[in-house]
Amino acid sequence: QRAERQRSTQQPQGLSHAGNLLTRSLNNGQQSLLRSKEAKPPSASSRRSVTPTSRSHSRDFEDDNDPGRVRVAVRLRPRNAEDLLSDADFADCVELQPELKRLKLRKNNWSSESYKFDEVLTETASQKRVYEVVAKPVVESVLGGYNGTVMAYGQTGTGKTFTLGRLGKDDASERGIMVRALEDIMANITIASDTVEVSYLQLYMESIQDLLAPEKTNIPINEDPKTGEVSLPGAVTVKVRDLDHFLELLQIGEANRHAANTKLNTESSRSHAILMVYIRRSVPEKVEVDISSQEKKTKSNLPVVRKSKLLIVDLAGSERLDKSGSEGLLLEEAKFINLSLTSLGKCINALAENCPHIPTRDSKLTRLLRDSFGGSARTSLIITIGPSSRHHAETTSTIMFGQRAMKIVNMVKLKEEFDYESLCRKLETQVDHLTAEIDRQHKLRERDKYDLEKQLRECQDSFYETRKNLVTRSEFLEKENARLELDMEDILAQLNCQKDHNSLMQDKVAELEINLEQSKQHQLENSTYQKVLADTTQIYENKIAELIKQLEVERAQSESAEEQFDAMKKLSGDHQKLIKMYEKKIRELTKQVEDEHTRFEGVQDQLDLANKLLRDYQNSMQEQEEISELRLKLQEMYQLHESTVNELQALKAEFKDQIQEKETISEELYVVREKLSAEEKRRKTIEHELVKLKKSAPEGDKDFERIKDHI
Ligand code: ADP
Ligand code: MG
């Protein structure tokens, strides 16, 4: 036991020494992103390790608020049966002071060393509490867009897997950091816009195996030369639907890990298990970006995404290989098995010492954890220790590893980038839209072109028409012009004629003037003639007076004839009346005659009847008397008839006379009318003659009118 204790006390010094040796051989020109909180010379740590009494190193962690510093918590596993059995006579090698966040490491019976940590978790600390103090800040940071790492370091059997990978299927309170972290993440993302993907890998003998797709081994690490971003494009990434899905994945991973280790005839404690959680979140705030086209600039909202990565690393046991029962292995092989862990120790040393060169490229683990230590990630390290003094050296080595890691300060960086995928989709939609618009515009332009061509054709037609019209018109105008020229010539000729005529007229005027002079002389001569005319007029007047007298006589005659005519008219009217009266009388007499005739016929019938009766009475004497009586009556009636016929004949003769008289008067009347019309004719002739006379003596008009009026 003493020998083991001696070895274990040398272990941290050995690691530290190896790190220091490596650090000294660093390339001084290489730049590092990392900053050591406190670059302490190696002598300080060596001096500390030999300090006999426990000492506080609180000055190491003055700035606890620096978010970039690697947080380190120490967790003590409860004693297990083996511990209880083997360490029954010994006290624990560590003493925890959780309220002071300190750990006292017993060096020997009389001295101990005290170390401060960010968190000191006793054997009774719950899984929940461990998650909250160790991992939760990192998870929150990852949800905020930063990379984060939670890593467990410690000797095999101290509870790394218990702390990180416990599924807690039967008892949720036993769930480890991996499950709790995913639970937290799934509860905080928006399923519609954010995504969570996981890869689960194992690193053994510098070979990366996919625990979700075990056929994939020796997966290469890809490092972006520009950003330094490390990725494993060969590894399977599974999009996590929910926590149950994730638990399934973890289980599959564990099963595959176990199968792989059996196949390789190794133990899981020799391999590193790495859970990678990729989170992609859309940021609500949007940045305006100019998408420049040739001339116009359009503003477009470019969505921003935050991509972050959480690494949960369950490291291989930190104990020396000979201790973990690998005696059969060759030394080189053994070194190779844990090359990654050794390399990590070197890097942590280099970082803690603020060395300019960090040997991250020496192993795959350090390459994968490049961002976690000295990079841009927020890192929490939990170191697990057991209470047993048997493992004092490993415990001390683990504590020293944690102490060095605490000095590392990362440059925490937010990783935001434009969501080019969604921008691309957006632009594709825009392009589709614009293409459709262009097509539409093209069609419109085609239609416009067709319309314009049609208009052009119409314009050309109308132009030809107009030109034709113009030619016709110009021809017509030319003709008109020629005609007008001719007209002008004619008018000119006419004007010349007029001019000649004017001169002729002037001559005539002169001639008329002479004539006027002559007529004045003639006037004088006329006055002589007027005298003669006055005499002639006197003669005519006398003649007219005679004619008027004659006319008066004629008129008197005419008046007497008219009177005679009126008397005749009256007489004729009387005759007419008389005739009408006679006609009436004749009608009456005729009627009387007709009546008498009828009566006569009746009498004749009676006579015939009487004759018949007479003939009948001839046979008897008595009847003869009656016949003579009837004969007398018949004679009387016959006489009466005779007188009536005579009277009628007399009236007829009188009527005849009257008619004859009427005819005579009518003839007389006709003669008088003839006479009157002859007189009228004569009068008109005289009047005509008078008018003639008046015309033949114009100068005596007034006198004539006067005479006429007088007449
Ligand atoms: P490692 O992964 O570091 O090799 P494990 O996580 O496998 O160690 O732990 C070894 C054993 O110790 C397991 O049986 C585990 O249940 C137990 N154990 C570890 N830590 C605790 C703890 N804090 N409380 C109770 N049991 C623990
Ligand atoms: Mg384990």
Short mmCIF file of N, CA and C in Angstrom, two decimals, residues 149-248:
data_model
loop_
_atom_site.label_atom_id
_atom_site.label_comp_id
_atom_site.label_asym_id
_atom_site.label_seq_id
_atom_site.Cartn_x
_atom_site.Cartn_y
_atom_site.Cartn_z
N THR A 149 -19.15 22.37 -24.00
CA THR A 149 -18.61 21.03 -23.75
C THR A 149 -18.81 20.67 -22.28
N VAL A 150 -19.28 19.46 -22.09
CA VAL A 150 -19.32 18.92 -20.73
C VAL A 150 -18.51 17.64 -20.79
N MET A 151 -17.53 17.54 -19.92
CA MET A 151 -16.62 16.40 -20.01
C MET A 151 -16.35 15.83 -18.61
N ALA A 152 -16.27 14.52 -18.60
CA ALA A 152 -15.96 13.88 -17.31
C ALA A 152 -14.59 13.23 -17.40
N TYR A 153 -13.81 13.49 -16.40
CA TYR A 153 -12.43 12.98 -16.35
C TYR A 153 -12.26 12.29 -15.02
N GLY A 154 -11.65 11.14 -15.05
CA GLY A 154 -11.42 10.45 -13.77
C GLY A 154 -11.04 9.00 -13.97
N GLN A 155 -10.65 8.46 -12.90
CA GLN A 155 -10.23 7.05 -12.91
C GLN A 155 -11.44 6.15 -13.19
N THR A 156 -11.17 5.02 -13.79
CA THR A 156 -12.25 4.07 -14.06
C THR A 156 -12.95 3.69 -12.76
N GLY A 157 -14.24 3.67 -12.82
CA GLY A 157 -15.04 3.27 -11.68
C GLY A 157 -15.36 4.39 -10.71
N THR A 158 -15.01 5.62 -11.06
CA THR A 158 -15.29 6.74 -10.14
C THR A 158 -16.64 7.41 -10.43
N GLY A 159 -17.28 6.96 -11.52
CA GLY A 159 -18.64 7.48 -11.77
C GLY A 159 -18.78 8.43 -12.95
N LYS A 160 -17.89 8.38 -13.92
CA LYS A 160 -18.00 9.27 -15.11
C LYS A 160 -19.28 8.92 -15.89
N THR A 161 -19.41 7.63 -16.18
CA THR A 161 -20.58 7.20 -16.96
C THR A 161 -21.85 7.39 -16.13
N PHE A 162 -21.72 7.12 -14.83
CA PHE A 162 -22.86 7.34 -13.94
C PHE A 162 -23.31 8.80 -14.02
N THR A 163 -22.32 9.69 -14.00
CA THR A 163 -22.64 11.13 -14.03
C THR A 163 -23.18 11.58 -15.39
N LEU A 164 -22.57 11.10 -16.45
CA LEU A 164 -22.94 11.60 -17.78
C LEU A 164 -24.02 10.76 -18.47
N GLY A 165 -23.77 9.45 -18.51
CA GLY A 165 -24.57 8.65 -19.44
C GLY A 165 -25.68 7.83 -18.84
N ARG A 166 -25.90 7.97 -17.54
CA ARG A 166 -26.96 7.14 -16.95
C ARG A 166 -28.32 7.51 -17.55
N LEU A 167 -29.02 6.43 -17.98
CA LEU A 167 -30.31 6.67 -18.64
C LEU A 167 -31.43 6.93 -17.64
N GLY A 168 -31.34 6.23 -16.48
CA GLY A 168 -32.39 6.42 -15.47
C GLY A 168 -33.73 5.97 -15.97
N LYS A 169 -33.75 4.84 -16.65
CA LYS A 169 -35.00 4.37 -17.23
C LYS A 169 -36.03 4.02 -16.16
N ASP A 170 -35.53 3.37 -15.10
CA ASP A 170 -36.46 2.97 -14.04
C ASP A 170 -36.70 4.09 -13.05
N ASP A 171 -35.65 4.86 -12.84
CA ASP A 171 -35.77 5.95 -11.87
C ASP A 171 -35.25 7.24 -12.52
N ALA A 172 -36.19 8.12 -12.82
CA ALA A 172 -35.83 9.36 -13.55
C ALA A 172 -34.86 10.22 -12.76
N SER A 173 -34.86 10.08 -11.44
CA SER A 173 -33.95 10.90 -10.64
C SER A 173 -32.49 10.52 -10.87
N GLU A 174 -32.27 9.31 -11.45
CA GLU A 174 -30.91 8.85 -11.70
C GLU A 174 -30.38 9.26 -13.07
N ARG A 175 -31.19 9.94 -13.81
CA ARG A 175 -30.78 10.34 -15.15
C ARG A 175 -29.50 11.16 -15.11
N GLY A 176 -28.64 10.89 -16.05
CA GLY A 176 -27.37 11.60 -16.10
C GLY A 176 -27.46 12.88 -16.92
N ILE A 177 -26.28 13.49 -17.10
CA ILE A 177 -26.22 14.81 -17.76
C ILE A 177 -26.71 14.75 -19.20
N MET A 178 -26.36 13.68 -19.93
CA MET A 178 -26.77 13.58 -21.34
C MET A 178 -28.29 13.68 -21.48
N VAL A 179 -29.00 12.86 -20.70
CA VAL A 179 -30.47 12.83 -20.80
C VAL A 179 -31.04 14.16 -20.35
N ARG A 180 -30.52 14.67 -19.23
CA ARG A 180 -31.05 15.92 -18.70
C ARG A 180 -30.79 17.09 -19.65
N ALA A 181 -29.61 17.06 -20.24
CA ALA A 181 -29.28 18.14 -21.19
C ALA A 181 -30.24 18.13 -22.37
N LEU A 182 -30.48 16.94 -22.92
CA LEU A 182 -31.40 16.84 -24.06
C LEU A 182 -32.83 17.21 -23.66
N GLU A 183 -33.14 16.82 -22.43
CA GLU A 183 -34.48 17.16 -21.92
C GLU A 183 -34.65 18.67 -21.89
N ASP A 184 -33.62 19.31 -21.37
CA ASP A 184 -33.61 20.78 -21.29
C ASP A 184 -33.68 21.41 -22.68
N ILE A 185 -32.87 20.88 -23.57
CA ILE A 185 -32.81 21.45 -24.94
C ILE A 185 -34.16 21.30 -25.63
N MET A 186 -34.72 20.09 -25.57
CA MET A 186 -35.98 19.85 -26.25
C MET A 186 -37.09 20.73 -25.69
N ALA A 187 -36.97 21.03 -24.39
CA ALA A 187 -38.01 21.87 -23.78
C ALA A 187 -37.88 23.33 -24.19
N ASN A 188 -36.70 23.71 -24.65
CA ASN A 188 -36.48 25.14 -24.93
C ASN A 188 -36.47 25.52 -26.41
N ILE A 189 -36.49 24.54 -27.26
CA ILE A 189 -36.46 24.89 -28.70
C ILE A 189 -37.89 24.94 -29.25
N THR A 190 -37.99 25.52 -30.44
CA THR A 190 -39.27 25.54 -31.14
C THR A 190 -39.16 24.46 -32.23
N ILE A 191 -39.94 23.43 -32.06
CA ILE A 191 -39.84 22.28 -32.98
C ILE A 191 -40.04 22.70 -34.43
N ALA A 192 -40.92 23.66 -34.66
CA ALA A 192 -41.24 24.06 -36.03
C ALA A 192 -40.06 24.71 -36.75
N SER A 193 -39.28 25.51 -36.01
CA SER A 193 -38.22 26.27 -36.68
C SER A 193 -36.80 25.81 -36.31
N ASP A 194 -36.68 25.09 -35.20
CA ASP A 194 -35.35 24.69 -34.74
C ASP A 194 -35.15 23.17 -34.92
N THR A 195 -33.89 22.81 -35.00
CA THR A 195 -33.62 21.37 -35.12
C THR A 195 -32.54 20.95 -34.13
N VAL A 196 -32.65 19.71 -33.69
CA VAL A 196 -31.65 19.12 -32.79
C VAL A 196 -31.24 17.79 -33.42
N GLU A 197 -29.96 17.67 -33.65
CA GLU A 197 -29.44 16.43 -34.23
C GLU A 197 -28.33 15.89 -33.34
N VAL A 198 -28.21 14.59 -33.31
CA VAL A 198 -27.14 14.01 -32.47
C VAL A 198 -26.31 13.00 -33.26
N SER A 199 -25.04 12.95 -32.85
CA SER A 199 -24.13 11.89 -33.30
C SER A 199 -23.57 11.27 -32.02
N TYR A 200 -23.37 9.99 -32.06
CA TYR A 200 -22.83 9.33 -30.86
C TYR A 200 -21.64 8.48 -31.34
N LEU A 201 -20.49 8.81 -30.79
CA LEU A 201 -19.26 8.20 -31.31
C LEU A 201 -18.42 7.59 -30.18
N GLN A 202 -17.56 6.72 -30.60
CA GLN A 202 -16.59 6.15 -29.66
C GLN A 202 -15.19 6.31 -30.27
N LEU A 203 -14.27 6.73 -29.44
CA LEU A 203 -12.89 6.89 -29.91
C LEU A 203 -12.02 5.87 -29.18
N TYR A 204 -11.48 4.99 -29.94
CA TYR A 204 -10.63 3.96 -29.34
C TYR A 204 -9.48 3.68 -30.27
N MET A 205 -8.29 3.64 -29.71
CA MET A 205 -7.08 3.39 -30.50
C MET A 205 -6.99 4.35 -31.71
N GLU A 206 -7.35 5.59 -31.42
CA GLU A 206 -7.32 6.65 -32.44
C GLU A 206 -8.21 6.36 -33.66
N SER A 207 -9.26 5.64 -33.38
CA SER A 207 -10.22 5.37 -34.45
C SER A 207 -11.61 5.79 -33.95
N ILE A 208 -12.27 6.50 -34.79
CA ILE A 208 -13.61 6.98 -34.38
C ILE A 208 -14.65 6.02 -34.97
N GLN A 209 -15.49 5.51 -34.10
CA GLN A 209 -16.55 4.61 -34.53
C GLN A 209 -17.90 5.29 -34.28
N ASP A 210 -18.82 4.98 -35.16
CA ASP A 210 -20.17 5.56 -35.00
C ASP A 210 -20.99 4.61 -34.16
N LEU A 211 -21.41 5.07 -33.01
CA LEU A 211 -22.20 4.19 -32.14
C LEU A 211 -23.65 4.07 -32.61
N LEU A 212 -24.08 4.99 -33.50
CA LEU A 212 -25.44 4.88 -34.04
C LEU A 212 -25.45 4.09 -35.35
N ALA A 213 -24.27 3.95 -35.97
CA ALA A 213 -24.13 3.15 -37.18
C ALA A 213 -22.81 2.40 -37.04
N PRO A 214 -22.82 1.28 -36.31
CA PRO A 214 -21.56 0.62 -35.92
C PRO A 214 -20.68 0.19 -37.09
N GLU A 215 -21.28 0.04 -38.28
CA GLU A 215 -20.48 -0.35 -39.44
C GLU A 215 -19.50 0.76 -39.84
N LYS A 216 -19.78 1.95 -39.39
CA LYS A 216 -18.91 3.07 -39.74
C LYS A 216 -17.78 3.17 -38.72
N THR A 217 -16.60 2.85 -39.16
CA THR A 217 -15.44 2.94 -38.27
C THR A 217 -14.39 3.84 -38.92
N ASN A 218 -13.48 4.25 -38.11
CA ASN A 218 -12.40 5.12 -38.58
C ASN A 218 -12.90 6.33 -39.37
N ILE A 219 -13.81 6.97 -38.75
CA ILE A 219 -14.41 8.15 -39.38
C ILE A 219 -13.40 9.30 -39.34
N PRO A 220 -13.13 9.93 -40.49
CA PRO A 220 -12.14 11.01 -40.48
C PRO A 220 -12.69 12.31 -39.88
N ILE A 221 -11.75 13.07 -39.33
CA ILE A 221 -12.14 14.38 -38.78
C ILE A 221 -11.87 15.43 -39.84
N ASN A 222 -12.83 16.27 -40.05
CA ASN A 222 -12.68 17.34 -41.05
C ASN A 222 -12.55 18.67 -40.33
N GLU A 223 -11.50 19.42 -40.70
CA GLU A 223 -11.33 20.74 -40.08
C GLU A 223 -11.42 21.80 -41.15
N ASP A 224 -12.27 22.75 -40.93
CA ASP A 224 -12.39 23.85 -41.90
C ASP A 224 -11.16 24.73 -41.78
N PRO A 225 -10.39 24.90 -42.87
CA PRO A 225 -9.15 25.69 -42.77
C PRO A 225 -9.41 27.14 -42.42
N LYS A 226 -10.57 27.65 -42.79
CA LYS A 226 -10.85 29.07 -42.52
C LYS A 226 -11.34 29.28 -41.10
N THR A 227 -12.39 28.53 -40.75
CA THR A 227 -13.01 28.77 -39.44
C THR A 227 -12.42 27.88 -38.35
N GLY A 228 -11.72 26.83 -38.75
CA GLY A 228 -11.18 25.91 -37.74
C GLY A 228 -12.26 24.99 -37.19
N GLU A 229 -13.45 25.07 -37.78
CA GLU A 229 -14.58 24.25 -37.33
C GLU A 229 -14.29 22.78 -37.60
N VAL A 230 -14.51 21.98 -36.55
CA VAL A 230 -14.25 20.53 -36.67
C VAL A 230 -15.58 19.83 -36.91
N SER A 231 -15.55 18.93 -37.87
CA SER A 231 -16.79 18.19 -38.15
C SER A 231 -16.46 16.76 -38.53
N LEU A 232 -17.47 15.93 -38.42
CA LEU A 232 -17.30 14.51 -38.78
C LEU A 232 -18.34 14.19 -39.85
N PRO A 233 -18.00 14.50 -41.09
CA PRO A 233 -19.02 14.31 -42.13
C PRO A 233 -19.42 12.85 -42.32
N GLY A 234 -18.54 11.93 -41.89
CA GLY A 234 -18.85 10.51 -42.07
C GLY A 234 -19.79 9.97 -41.02
N ALA A 235 -19.98 10.71 -39.96
CA ALA A 235 -20.81 10.20 -38.86
C ALA A 235 -22.28 10.43 -39.13
N VAL A 236 -23.06 9.52 -38.58
CA VAL A 236 -24.51 9.65 -38.76
C VAL A 236 -25.02 10.72 -37.79
N THR A 237 -25.87 11.58 -38.29
CA THR A 237 -26.54 12.54 -37.40
C THR A 237 -28.04 12.24 -37.47
N VAL A 238 -28.59 12.09 -36.29
CA VAL A 238 -30.02 11.75 -36.24
C VAL A 238 -30.77 12.93 -35.63
N LYS A 239 -31.83 13.32 -36.34
CA LYS A 239 -32.65 14.42 -35.84
C LYS A 239 -33.52 13.90 -34.70
N VAL A 240 -33.41 14.56 -33.56
CA VAL A 240 -34.12 14.08 -32.38
C VAL A 240 -35.55 14.61 -32.39
N ARG A 241 -36.48 13.68 -32.27
CA ARG A 241 -37.89 14.07 -32.28
C ARG A 241 -38.34 14.50 -30.89
N ASP A 242 -37.98 13.67 -29.94
CA ASP A 242 -38.36 13.96 -28.55
C ASP A 242 -37.40 13.21 -27.61
N LEU A 243 -37.64 13.35 -26.33
CA LEU A 243 -36.73 12.76 -25.36
C LEU A 243 -36.70 11.23 -25.45
N ASP A 244 -37.85 10.63 -25.65
CA ASP A 244 -37.90 9.16 -25.76
C ASP A 244 -37.06 8.68 -26.94
N HIS A 245 -37.18 9.43 -28.01
CA HIS A 245 -36.38 9.11 -29.19
C HIS A 245 -34.89 9.16 -28.84
N PHE A 246 -34.53 10.18 -28.11
CA PHE A 246 -33.13 10.33 -27.72
C PHE A 246 -32.68 9.18 -26.80
N LEU A 247 -33.57 8.81 -25.87
CA LEU A 247 -33.24 7.70 -24.97
C LEU A 247 -32.99 6.41 -25.77
N GLU A 248 -33.85 6.26 -26.80
CA GLU A 248 -33.66 5.09 -27.68
C GLU A 248 -32.29 5.13 -28.34
#
